[in-house]
C-alpha cells in the first residue's frame, strides 16, 4: 500500500481533506491556523484505491528550535515517508509567497506532487485555481474538501501516479470512504478466551506537560510525536502502532487534560473531547503523573473518569529520575493510590522515565496483567460458593425489621467484570454492603486495577402466580 501526504501552509484545509479521505472525523478541524501539530496517519480510500494518508502541520518559515520549527520537521519527515504529496493551496486566496517557498521544498524532495486547489467551490476560487499553474507541478485539481466536490478528479490524479500513465481512467465510480470505527476493533462482550481481532488499544492520558509524547517517542524509537517544554503541544489524539514482545499494540497519545473550569478556548475543548473519545475506545489507559507533583485533583478526576467508562487502568509515575529517595517515595505513593482511588483498589503504580527509558518493561507487564483481569470470567458455581461463604460470615443487615436475602450470583459480562445478584429487596440494600461485596470480590478473586460492576436484581417470587390463581 502506498502513502499519500497532505502538505500545505496553515489553514488551507489539510485536516478537512484528511477526514474526507479516511471517511470519518479523526483530525481536529477549526478556523484557527495551526490546529494540527503532529503528523497523523489513517487508512484512506477514494473510489477503488486504498492507501495510507498522512495529515501534517502547516508549513511555516521558522527557527529550527521553535515550536513551529519542530512542527515543520514533522512535516518534512512525512514528505520523506510519502510516495505521493498532495500540495494544497487555498483557491480563494491564491498562491502566496509562502506557497511558492514550500513548492521549492517539495520540488527538491523529488516526490510526485499533485497540486490541489482547495475551497474552489463557486466563482471566488477560480482565480486561485488558475494561479496554481504557476507552481510548476502541472494541472491543479480543484476540490472542496468540506463539501466533497472534485473527489473524482483527485481520484484520477492519484490513480495515474500510483498505477502509471497507462491506467484505464474510465468507468470508475467514486465511493464514500468508510474506515472501520476504533470501537469495532474489539468486541466488548467477547469471552475472555477469545483472541483479540486487532492490537491492544492503549491510551496514554494525563495533565499537560507530564511527558506523554516523550514517553511514546521512546517506546517506538523515533521522534514521531512533537515534544517540547511548552505545555499543551499535543492537540489531536495520535495513534501509533508498536510491538512489545510480539504483542501488537496501538498507542494513543492524547492532549493534556486540564480542569474543566480552566478550559475556555474552543480549540482546547475540541482537544479534550478528542482525549475523552480515546479513553472511551481504549481497553487499557495509562494515567501518566508527574512524579514531582503526583495525585493532584485533576489526576484523580481523570482516574475517576476511566473507572466510570469501565476501562482498565495503570498509573505511570513519570520523571522518576528526579526523585531523591525512590524506594520510600514509591511506598508512600502506592499507599496514596489505595486511599485516593478506592474505585480501582490495587491499581498498579509503576515508576518510569520517558526520557531515560527506565521502567518500560515493568509498565507493560502491568498493562497486560490489568488487561487479563479486565477480561477475567468467574464461573457461576465458584461465585455462588463464594456468596454462601460471605453470607455466613457477614449477612446483609435487616432493614425495617426484615432481613434482605441474596439468593444467587452470576457474571453477566467482562470488560469490565460485571456481576448480577438476585436480591429480595435491591432498593433497600445499603450501599455500604454493596461496597463490602465489591471489595471482597477484588480480594478473593484478584480483580485488582479494574472497575467492577455489581447489579442487584429482584428475584422472581415462585409463589406469585399461584397466589393470583387462588384469588
Coordinates of C-alpha atoms in Angstrom, one line a residue:
X1 CA 0.0 0.0 0.0
X2 CA 1.4 3.4 -1.0
X3 CA 1.4 6.5 1.2
X4 CA -0.1 9.9 0.4
X5 CA 1.0 13.0 2.4
X6 CA -1.2 16.2 2.5
X7 CA 1.1 19.2 2.5
X8 CA 0.5 22.9 2.7
X9 CA 0.7 26.1 4.7
X10 CA -1.6 26.6 7.7
X11 CA -5.4 26.8 7.3
X12 CA -5.7 25.6 3.7
X13 CA -7.9 22.6 4.7
X14 CA -5.5 19.7 5.1
X15 CA -7.3 18.1 8.0
X16 CA -10.7 18.5 6.3
X17 CA -9.3 16.6 3.3
X18 CA -7.7 14.0 5.6
X19 CA -11.1 13.4 7.3
X20 CA -12.8 13.2 3.9
X21 CA -10.3 10.5 2.7
X22 CA -10.4 8.4 5.8
X23 CA -14.2 8.6 5.9
X24 CA -14.6 9.9 9.5
X25 CA -13.6 12.8 11.6
X26 CA -10.2 11.8 13.0
X27 CA -8.4 15.1 12.8
X28 CA -9.5 18.3 14.6
X29 CA -10.8 21.0 12.3
X30 CA -11.1 24.7 13.2
X31 CA -10.7 28.1 11.6
X32 CA -7.7 28.8 13.8
X33 CA -4.4 28.4 11.8
X34 CA -2.0 25.8 13.1
X35 CA -4.5 23.4 14.7
X36 CA -2.6 20.3 13.5
X37 CA 0.9 20.0 15.1
X38 CA 1.8 16.3 14.8
X39 CA 1.5 14.2 11.7
X40 CA -1.5 11.9 11.8
X41 CA -1.9 8.8 9.6
X42 CA -5.0 6.8 8.7
X43 CA -6.4 4.4 6.1
X44 CA -7.6 6.4 3.2
X45 CA -9.8 5.4 0.3
X46 CA -11.0 7.1 -2.8
X47 CA -13.0 5.0 -5.3
X48 CA -11.3 1.6 -5.5
X49 CA -7.9 2.9 -4.4
X50 CA -6.8 2.3 -0.8
X51 CA -3.7 4.0 0.6
X52 CA -2.2 5.3 3.8
X53 CA -2.8 9.0 4.2
X54 CA -0.9 11.4 6.4
X55 CA -2.2 14.7 7.7
X56 CA 0.6 17.2 8.5
X57 CA 1.2 20.5 10.3
X58 CA 1.0 23.7 8.3
X59 CA 4.4 24.6 6.8
X60 CA 5.8 27.8 8.2
X61 CA 9.2 29.6 7.9
X62 CA 10.5 29.4 11.5
X63 CA 13.6 28.9 13.6
X64 CA 14.6 25.2 13.9
X65 CA 14.4 25.2 17.7
X66 CA 11.0 27.0 17.9
X67 CA 7.7 25.1 18.2
X68 CA 6.8 26.0 14.6
X69 CA 10.3 24.7 13.5
X70 CA 9.7 21.4 15.3
X71 CA 6.3 21.2 13.6
X72 CA 8.0 21.7 10.2
X73 CA 10.4 18.9 11.0
X74 CA 7.4 16.6 11.5
X75 CA 6.0 17.6 8.1
X76 CA 9.4 17.1 6.4
X77 CA 9.5 13.6 7.9
X78 CA 6.1 12.9 6.3
X79 CA 7.3 14.1 2.9
X80 CA 10.2 11.6 3.1
X81 CA 7.8 8.8 4.1
X82 CA 5.3 9.6 1.3
X83 CA 5.1 8.1 -2.2
X84 CA 2.8 11.0 -3.4
X85 CA 2.4 14.5 -2.0
X86 CA -0.9 16.5 -2.3
X87 CA 0.2 20.1 -2.2
X88 CA -2.8 22.2 -1.1
X89 CA -3.4 25.9 -1.6
X90 CA -6.4 28.0 -0.7
X91 CA -8.1 28.8 -4.1
X92 CA -9.9 31.7 -2.6
X93 CA -6.6 33.4 -1.6
X94 CA -4.5 32.2 -4.5
X95 CA -0.8 31.4 -4.5
X96 CA 1.1 33.2 -1.7
X97 CA 4.9 33.7 -1.3
X98 CA 4.8 31.0 1.4
X99 CA 3.2 28.6 -1.0
X100 CA 6.0 29.4 -3.5
X101 CA 8.7 28.8 -0.9
X102 CA 7.4 25.4 0.1
X103 CA 6.7 24.4 -3.5
X104 CA 10.5 24.7 -3.9
X105 CA 11.0 22.4 -0.9
X106 CA 8.7 19.8 -2.4
X107 CA 10.4 20.1 -5.7
X108 CA 13.8 19.3 -4.1
X109 CA 12.3 16.2 -2.4
X110 CA 11.8 14.5 -5.8
X111 CA 8.5 13.0 -4.8
X112 CA 5.5 13.1 -7.2
X113 CA 3.4 16.2 -6.5
X114 CA -0.3 16.7 -7.2
X115 CA -1.2 20.4 -6.8
X116 CA -4.7 20.7 -5.2
X117 CA -6.7 24.0 -5.2
X118 CA -9.0 23.6 -2.1
X119 CA -12.0 25.7 -1.4
X120 CA -12.6 26.1 -5.1
X121 CA -16.4 26.0 -4.9
X122 CA -18.0 29.0 -6.5
X123 CA -16.5 31.9 -8.5
X124 CA -14.3 33.0 -5.7
X125 CA -12.0 30.0 -6.2
X126 CA -11.5 30.4 -10.0
X127 CA -8.6 32.9 -9.9
X128 CA -6.7 30.9 -7.3
X129 CA -7.2 27.7 -9.3
X130 CA -5.5 29.3 -12.4
X131 CA -2.7 30.8 -10.2
X132 CA -1.8 27.2 -9.1
X133 CA -0.5 26.5 -12.6
X134 CA 2.4 28.9 -11.7
X135 CA 3.7 26.4 -9.1
X136 CA 5.1 24.3 -11.9
X137 CA 3.5 21.0 -10.9
X138 CA 1.2 20.7 -13.8
X139 CA -2.6 20.9 -13.9
X140 CA -4.0 21.6 -10.4
X141 CA -7.0 19.6 -9.1
X142 CA -9.9 21.9 -8.0
X143 CA -11.8 20.5 -5.0
X144 CA -13.8 21.4 -2.0
X145 CA -12.8 19.1 0.9
X146 CA -15.6 20.4 3.1
X147 CA -18.3 19.7 0.6
X148 CA -16.8 16.7 -1.2
X149 CA -16.6 18.3 -4.6
X150 CA -13.8 17.3 -7.1
X151 CA -13.1 13.9 -5.5
X152 CA -13.4 12.2 -8.9
X153 CA -10.7 14.5 -10.3
X154 CA -8.5 13.8 -7.3
X155 CA -9.1 10.1 -7.8
X156 CA -7.9 10.3 -11.4
X157 CA -4.8 12.2 -10.5
X158 CA -3.8 9.8 -7.7
X159 CA -4.6 6.8 -9.9
X160 CA -2.4 8.0 -12.8
X161 CA 0.6 8.3 -10.5
X162 CA 0.0 5.2 -8.4
X163 CA -0.7 2.8 -11.3
X164 CA 1.2 4.5 -14.2
X165 CA 0.2 6.6 -17.2
X166 CA -1.5 3.7 -19.0
X167 CA -4.1 3.2 -16.3
X168 CA -7.6 3.0 -17.6
X169 CA -9.4 6.0 -16.3
X170 CA -13.0 5.2 -17.5
X171 CA -15.9 3.6 -15.7
X172 CA -14.7 4.2 -12.1
X173 CA -17.2 5.4 -9.6
X174 CA -16.0 7.3 -6.5
X175 CA -17.3 5.6 -3.4
X176 CA -17.8 7.1 0.0
X177 CA -14.8 6.3 2.3
X178 CA -15.7 4.2 5.3
X179 CA -12.9 3.2 7.5
X180 CA -13.8 0.9 10.5
X181 CA -14.5 2.6 13.7
X182 CA -12.0 2.2 16.5
X183 CA -14.7 0.7 18.8
X184 CA -15.2 -2.2 16.3
X185 CA -11.7 -3.5 16.5
X186 CA -12.6 -5.5 19.6
X187 CA -15.9 -7.0 20.6
X188 CA -16.6 -5.6 24.1
X189 CA -18.7 -8.6 25.1
X190 CA -16.4 -11.3 23.8
X191 CA -15.5 -14.1 26.2
X192 CA -12.1 -13.9 27.8
X193 CA -10.6 -16.8 25.9
X194 CA -11.3 -15.2 22.5
X195 CA -8.2 -13.7 20.9
X196 CA -8.5 -10.1 20.0
X197 CA -9.1 -9.3 16.4
X198 CA -6.6 -6.4 16.4
X199 CA -3.9 -4.8 18.5
X200 CA -4.4 -3.9 22.2
X201 CA -5.8 -0.4 22.4
X202 CA -3.6 1.5 24.9
X203 CA -4.3 5.2 25.6
X204 CA -1.8 7.4 27.4
X205 CA -3.6 10.3 29.2
X206 CA -2.7 12.9 31.9
X207 CA -2.4 16.6 32.6
X208 CA -0.5 18.8 30.2
X209 CA 3.3 18.6 30.1
X210 CA 3.7 15.3 32.1
X211 CA 5.7 13.7 29.3
X212 CA 3.2 11.6 27.4
X213 CA 4.6 12.3 23.9
X214 CA 8.2 11.9 25.1
X215 CA 7.3 8.5 26.6
X216 CA 5.7 7.2 23.3
X217 CA 8.6 8.5 21.2
X218 CA 11.0 6.5 23.4
X219 CA 8.8 3.4 23.0
X220 CA 8.7 3.5 19.2
X221 CA 12.4 4.6 18.9
X222 CA 11.8 7.8 16.9
X223 CA 10.7 11.4 17.2
X224 CA 7.3 10.5 15.9
X225 CA 5.4 12.9 18.2
X226 CA 6.1 16.6 18.7
X227 CA 7.6 17.4 22.1
X228 CA 9.0 20.4 23.9
X229 CA 8.9 22.4 27.1
X230 CA 5.7 24.2 26.1
X231 CA 2.5 22.9 27.8
X232 CA -0.3 21.7 25.6
X233 CA 1.7 20.9 22.4
X234 CA -0.4 17.9 21.6
X235 CA -3.8 18.7 20.3
X236 CA -5.0 15.8 18.3
X237 CA -5.1 12.2 19.6
X238 CA -2.4 10.5 17.6
X239 CA -2.3 6.7 17.1
X240 CA 0.9 4.8 16.6
X241 CA 1.3 1.0 16.1
X242 CA 4.0 -0.7 18.2
X243 CA 5.1 -4.2 19.1
X244 CA 6.1 -5.3 22.6
X245 CA 7.4 -8.8 23.0
X246 CA 5.5 -10.0 19.9
X247 CA 2.3 -8.3 21.2
X248 CA 0.8 -5.8 18.7
X249 CA -0.3 -2.6 20.5
X250 CA -1.9 0.6 19.2
X251 CA -0.7 3.5 21.3
X252 CA -2.8 6.7 21.6
X253 CA -1.1 9.9 22.5
X254 CA -3.7 12.4 23.8
X255 CA -3.9 16.1 24.6
X256 CA -3.2 17.2 28.2
X257 CA -6.5 17.4 30.2
X258 CA -6.8 20.5 32.4
X259 CA -9.5 21.2 34.9
X260 CA -12.8 21.9 33.2
X261 CA -13.0 25.4 34.7
X262 CA -9.7 26.3 33.0
X263 CA -10.7 25.1 29.6
X264 CA -12.2 28.1 27.9
X265 CA -11.0 28.2 24.3
X266 CA -12.9 26.3 21.6
X267 CA -9.8 24.6 20.3
X268 CA -8.8 23.2 23.7
X269 CA -12.3 22.0 24.2
X270 CA -12.0 20.1 21.0
X271 CA -8.7 18.6 22.1
X272 CA -10.1 17.5 25.4
X273 CA -13.1 15.9 23.7
X274 CA -10.7 14.0 21.4
X275 CA -8.9 12.7 24.6
X276 CA -12.2 11.6 26.1
X277 CA -13.0 9.6 23.0
X278 CA -9.6 7.9 23.2
X279 CA -10.5 6.8 26.7
X280 CA -13.9 5.5 25.6
X281 CA -12.4 3.4 22.8
X282 CA -9.3 2.2 24.7
X283 CA -9.1 -1.0 26.5
X284 CA -6.3 -0.1 29.0
X285 CA -5.5 3.5 29.9
X286 CA -2.1 4.6 31.3
X287 CA -2.6 7.7 33.5
X288 CA 0.7 9.5 33.5
X289 CA 1.6 11.6 36.5
X290 CA 4.4 13.9 37.1
X291 CA 6.3 12.1 40.0
X292 CA 7.4 15.5 41.4
X293 CA 3.7 16.6 41.6
X294 CA 1.6 13.4 41.9
X295 CA -2.0 12.9 42.6
X296 CA -3.3 16.4 42.0
X297 CA -7.0 16.9 41.8
X298 CA -7.1 16.7 38.1
X299 CA -5.2 13.3 38.2
X300 CA -7.9 11.9 40.4
X301 CA -10.7 13.2 38.2
X302 CA -9.1 11.6 35.1
X303 CA -8.8 8.3 37.0
X304 CA -12.4 8.5 38.1
X305 CA -13.5 9.1 34.5
X306 CA -11.6 6.0 33.4
X307 CA -13.4 4.0 36.1
X308 CA -16.8 5.3 35.0
X309 CA -16.0 4.3 31.4
X310 CA -15.1 0.8 32.6
X311 CA -11.5 0.8 31.3
X312 CA -8.5 -0.9 32.8
X313 CA -6.0 1.5 34.4
X314 CA -2.3 1.6 35.2
X315 CA -0.7 4.6 36.8
X316 CA 2.8 5.7 35.5
X317 CA 4.9 7.9 37.7
X318 CA 7.0 9.7 35.0
X319 CA 10.2 11.7 35.6
X320 CA 11.1 9.2 38.3
X321 CA 14.8 10.0 37.8
X322 CA 14.2 13.3 39.6
X323 CA 13.1 11.7 42.8
X324 CA 15.8 11.7 45.6
X325 CA 14.6 8.8 47.8
X326 CA 12.8 6.5 45.2
X327 CA 12.1 3.4 47.5
X328 CA 10.4 5.4 50.2
X329 CA 8.6 7.7 47.8
X330 CA 7.2 4.7 45.8
X331 CA 5.9 3.1 49.0
X332 CA 4.1 6.3 50.0
X333 CA 2.6 6.9 46.6
X334 CA 1.2 3.3 46.4
X335 CA -0.5 3.9 49.7
X336 CA -1.8 7.2 48.4
X337 CA -3.2 5.5 45.3
X338 CA -5.0 2.9 47.5
X339 CA -6.5 5.7 49.7
X340 CA -7.4 8.1 46.9
X341 CA -8.7 5.6 44.3
X342 CA -11.0 3.2 46.1
X343 CA -13.0 2.5 43.0
X344 CA -9.9 0.9 41.4
X345 CA -8.2 -0.5 44.5
X346 CA -5.0 -2.3 43.7
X347 CA -4.3 -0.3 40.5
X348 CA -0.7 -0.8 39.5
X349 CA 1.6 2.2 40.2
X350 CA 4.8 2.0 38.2
X351 CA 7.7 4.4 38.3
X352 CA 9.2 5.3 34.8
X353 CA 11.3 7.8 33.0
X354 CA 10.0 8.5 29.5
X355 CA 13.2 10.5 28.7
X356 CA 15.7 7.8 30.0
X357 CA 13.5 4.8 29.1
X358 CA 13.6 3.2 32.5
X359 CA 10.6 1.2 33.9
X360 CA 9.1 0.4 30.4
X361 CA 9.1 -3.4 30.8
X362 CA 7.6 -3.2 34.3
X363 CA 4.9 -0.8 33.0
X364 CA 4.0 -3.1 30.0
X365 CA 3.8 -6.2 32.2
X366 CA 1.4 -4.3 34.5
X367 CA -0.7 -3.3 31.4
X368 CA -1.1 -6.9 30.3
X369 CA -1.8 -8.1 33.8
X370 CA -4.6 -5.5 34.0
X371 CA -5.8 -6.5 30.5
X372 CA -6.0 -10.1 31.7
X373 CA -8.0 -9.1 34.8
X374 CA -10.3 -6.8 32.7
X375 CA -11.2 -9.9 30.6
X376 CA -11.5 -12.2 33.7
X377 CA -14.5 -14.6 33.9
X378 CA -15.5 -16.4 37.0
X379 CA -17.8 -19.5 36.8
X380 CA -21.3 -19.3 38.3
X381 CA -20.6 -22.2 40.6
X382 CA -17.5 -20.5 42.1
X383 CA -19.4 -17.3 42.6
X384 CA -22.2 -18.9 44.4
X385 CA -19.9 -20.9 46.7
X386 CA -18.1 -17.6 47.4
X387 CA -21.5 -15.9 48.1
X388 CA -22.6 -18.6 50.5
X389 CA -19.3 -18.0 52.5
X390 CA -19.8 -14.3 52.5
X391 CA -23.4 -14.6 53.7
X392 CA -22.4 -16.9 56.5
X393 CA -19.6 -14.6 57.6
X394 CA -21.3 -11.3 57.2
X395 CA -25.0 -11.4 56.1
X396 CA -26.8 -8.3 54.9
X397 CA -28.4 -6.1 57.6
X398 CA -32.1 -6.2 58.4
X399 CA -33.9 -3.1 57.1
X400 CA -37.2 -2.1 58.8
X401 CA -37.1 -5.3 60.7
X402 CA -36.9 -7.5 57.6
X403 CA -33.8 -9.5 56.5
X404 CA -32.6 -8.9 52.9
X405 CA -31.9 -12.1 51.1
X406 CA -29.2 -12.6 48.4
X407 CA -30.1 -15.8 46.6
X408 CA -28.0 -16.2 43.5
X409 CA -25.0 -14.6 41.7
X410 CA -23.6 -14.8 38.2
X411 CA -21.2 -12.9 36.0
X412 CA -23.0 -11.2 33.1
X413 CA -20.0 -9.9 31.1
X414 CA -16.4 -9.0 31.1
X415 CA -14.6 -5.8 30.1
X416 CA -15.0 -4.8 32.9
X417 CA -16.2 -7.7 35.1
X418 CA -19.9 -7.2 35.7
X419 CA -21.9 -9.3 38.2
X420 CA -25.6 -9.7 38.8
X421 CA -27.0 -10.7 42.2
X422 CA -30.6 -11.9 42.8
X423 CA -31.8 -9.9 45.8
X424 CA -35.2 -9.9 47.6
X425 CA -35.1 -6.1 48.2
X426 CA -32.5 -4.5 46.0
X427 CA -33.7 -0.9 46.7
X428 CA -33.3 -1.5 50.5
X429 CA -29.7 -2.9 50.4
X430 CA -27.3 -0.4 51.9
X431 CA -24.6 1.0 49.5
X432 CA -22.0 0.2 52.2
X433 CA -22.9 -3.5 51.9
X434 CA -22.5 -3.3 48.1
X435 CA -19.1 -1.8 48.6
X436 CA -18.3 -4.6 51.0
X437 CA -19.2 -7.2 48.3
X438 CA -17.1 -5.4 45.7
X439 CA -14.0 -5.2 47.9
X440 CA -14.4 -8.9 48.9
X441 CA -14.7 -9.8 45.2
X442 CA -11.4 -7.9 44.5
X443 CA -9.5 -9.6 47.4
X444 CA -10.8 -13.1 46.9
X445 CA -10.6 -13.3 43.1
X446 CA -7.6 -10.9 42.5
X447 CA -9.6 -8.4 40.5
X448 CA -7.2 -5.5 41.0
X449 CA -6.8 -2.4 38.9
X450 CA -10.1 -2.6 37.1
X451 CA -13.6 -1.2 37.9
X452 CA -16.2 -3.7 38.9
X453 CA -19.9 -3.5 38.2
X454 CA -22.3 -5.1 40.7
X455 CA -26.0 -5.1 39.7
X456 CA -28.8 -6.0 42.2
X457 CA -31.8 -7.6 40.5
X458 CA -35.0 -8.6 42.3
X459 CA -35.6 -12.3 42.1
X460 CA -38.9 -13.7 40.9
X461 CA -41.3 -15.0 43.6
X462 CA -42.1 -18.6 42.7
X463 CA -45.4 -18.4 44.5
X464 CA -46.7 -15.2 42.9
X465 CA -48.5 -17.0 40.1
X466 CA -50.1 -19.5 42.5
X467 CA -51.4 -16.7 44.7
X468 CA -53.0 -15.0 41.7
X469 CA -54.8 -18.2 40.7
X470 CA -56.3 -18.6 44.2
X471 CA -57.6 -15.1 44.3

